[in-house]
C-alpha cells in the first residue's frame, strides 16, 4: 500500500510536466517553471532522477551506435550528457542536489521538533514582544508616594550591587520584581517590589486575597515567569540560573502538591534524597521531622487518607527538610489545629535560628507576631508599609 501511494505521488507531477512540455501546446516555458517548482518535492526528484538516468543511458546508446543514428539525433534535436550527473537536461545533478538539500532541511526540522527548540524560540519571541508591551504599560502607571521604610528598602536594594548584598548577609534579594498577566485588559499583579532578606530573618507578607502574595512566591520559585525585574538567591539570578536557585530553596505552596499513593515517610525520604542528605542520616532526619510535626501516627499511611491539616504539615515538612538556605511558606498553617500550629511555629523558629532565611505569607497577625522579625503589608501588588511587628 505504501509503495503504491509513493508511486502515485511520483507519477502525478511527472505526468503533468510531460503534458505541458509538448511543443505543439506552446507551454514549454510553463514546463520549465514547473520543473523548478517541483524540485521542492522529494518524490518528484526521486522519480525524475531514475527516469532521466535511464533516458540519458538510452540516448547515449542510440546516438553513438552509428553514423545514421547521429544524424537522426541531430534532426530530432535529441540531446544527451556523457556525464550522468550533469546539471543540464537530461543529467540528474540538480535532482540529486535538491534531494540532498531536502534531506538536510528535514533532518534539521526533525532535530528542532524533537528538542523542542521551535517552541522555545516561539516562546522567546512572544515573551520579548509581551515584555516590550508590558514595559510601556508600566511606564504609564504612576509611582505613588511610598511609606518611608518601603522607600528606604528600595533605595538600599537598587543602589547596592547584588553581589555585595548577597555576600554580606542577604541570601534573598528582590529587585523591582513585576508581574503582569496578559489578557484583554492586562492585570498588574505585582508592582515593582524590592526587598533584601537577611540570614536568620523571617520575613512576613500580610495582605488580603488577591494582593499578590502567592504570585510573588510563584515568581521566586520559578512557577511563574517574571515580567520585569529579577531576584537573586545566594547570588544566583532567577532569570539566568533557575535550576541553581531551585536547588537552594524550600517551598510550601498554598495548595498541597503531594503524591496520593505515597506515604508520608516515603515522601519525606524522597525529598531528603533530592536534597542530597547522606543515606545514613535520612532515617533519623525523617523521624525528627515526623515527630516535630506530630505526623508519627500517620507516617506509614497513604497521603490520600490524610486530613487537610496533616497534608499542610507534610508540605511544610517537605520545605524544611534538608535545611535549604531560603524557605518559602505560603500560608503553611491553614487548616491546622492549635497544637499542630504551635509545633509548626517551633519548627520554623528553629530553622530561622539556624541562620536560614524564611519568607512566609499569612492572614494571621498572631502567626506573624510569633514568627516574623519583619513584615510587609501588601496591597494591589505593592508594599504599603514595612518593618518589625512592633514598629508596624
Coordinates of N, CA and C in Angstrom, one line a residue, residues 7 9 52 65 88 92 138 196 207-209 218 232 256 326 343 345 363 369 379 384 390:
X7 N 4.3 5.5 -5.5 CA 4.4 5.5 -6.9 C 3.4 6.6 -7.5
X9 N 2.4 9.3 -6.0 CA 2.9 10.7 -5.7 C 4.1 11.0 -6.7
X52 N 15.4 10.2 -15.8 CA 16.4 10.9 -16.6 C 17.6 10.0 -16.7
X65 N 25.6 4.8 -31.7 CA 25.7 3.5 -32.2 C 26.2 3.5 -33.7
X88 N 22.6 20.1 -16.6 CA 21.7 20.3 -17.8 C 20.9 19.0 -18.1
X92 N 21.1 14.3 -14.1 CA 20.4 14.2 -12.8 C 21.0 15.0 -11.7
X138 N 3.9 49.7 32.2 CA 4.4 50.0 33.5 C 4.9 51.5 33.5
X196 N 15.4 42.9 50.5 CA 16.5 42.1 50.8 C 16.2 41.4 52.1
X207 N -1.6 40.4 53.7 CA -2.5 41.0 52.8 C -3.7 40.2 52.5
X208 N -4.7 40.9 51.9 CA -5.9 40.2 51.6 C -5.7 39.3 50.4
X209 N -6.7 38.4 50.1 CA -6.6 37.6 48.9 C -6.6 38.5 47.7
X218 N 5.3 32.5 43.5 CA 5.4 31.7 42.3 C 6.5 32.2 41.4
X232 N 17.5 37.3 43.3 CA 18.7 36.5 43.5 C 18.7 35.7 44.7
X256 N -1.6 22.0 48.4 CA -0.7 20.9 48.6 C -0.4 20.2 47.2
X326 N 17.0 29.2 51.8 CA 15.9 30.1 51.7 C 14.6 29.2 51.7
X343 N 3.4 23.7 67.0 CA 4.6 22.8 66.7 C 5.2 23.3 65.4
X345 N 5.2 26.3 64.2 CA 5.9 27.6 64.5 C 7.2 27.3 65.2
X363 N -2.6 35.2 56.8 CA -3.7 36.1 57.1 C -3.7 36.4 58.6
X369 N 3.3 37.7 64.3 CA 4.0 38.2 65.5 C 4.8 37.1 66.2
X379 N -0.7 45.4 49.3 CA -2.0 45.8 48.7 C -1.8 46.1 47.2
X384 N 2.9 48.5 51.1 CA 2.4 49.7 51.6 C 3.1 50.2 52.9
X390 N 6.5 45.2 66.0 CA 6.4 46.3 67.0 C 6.3 47.6 66.3

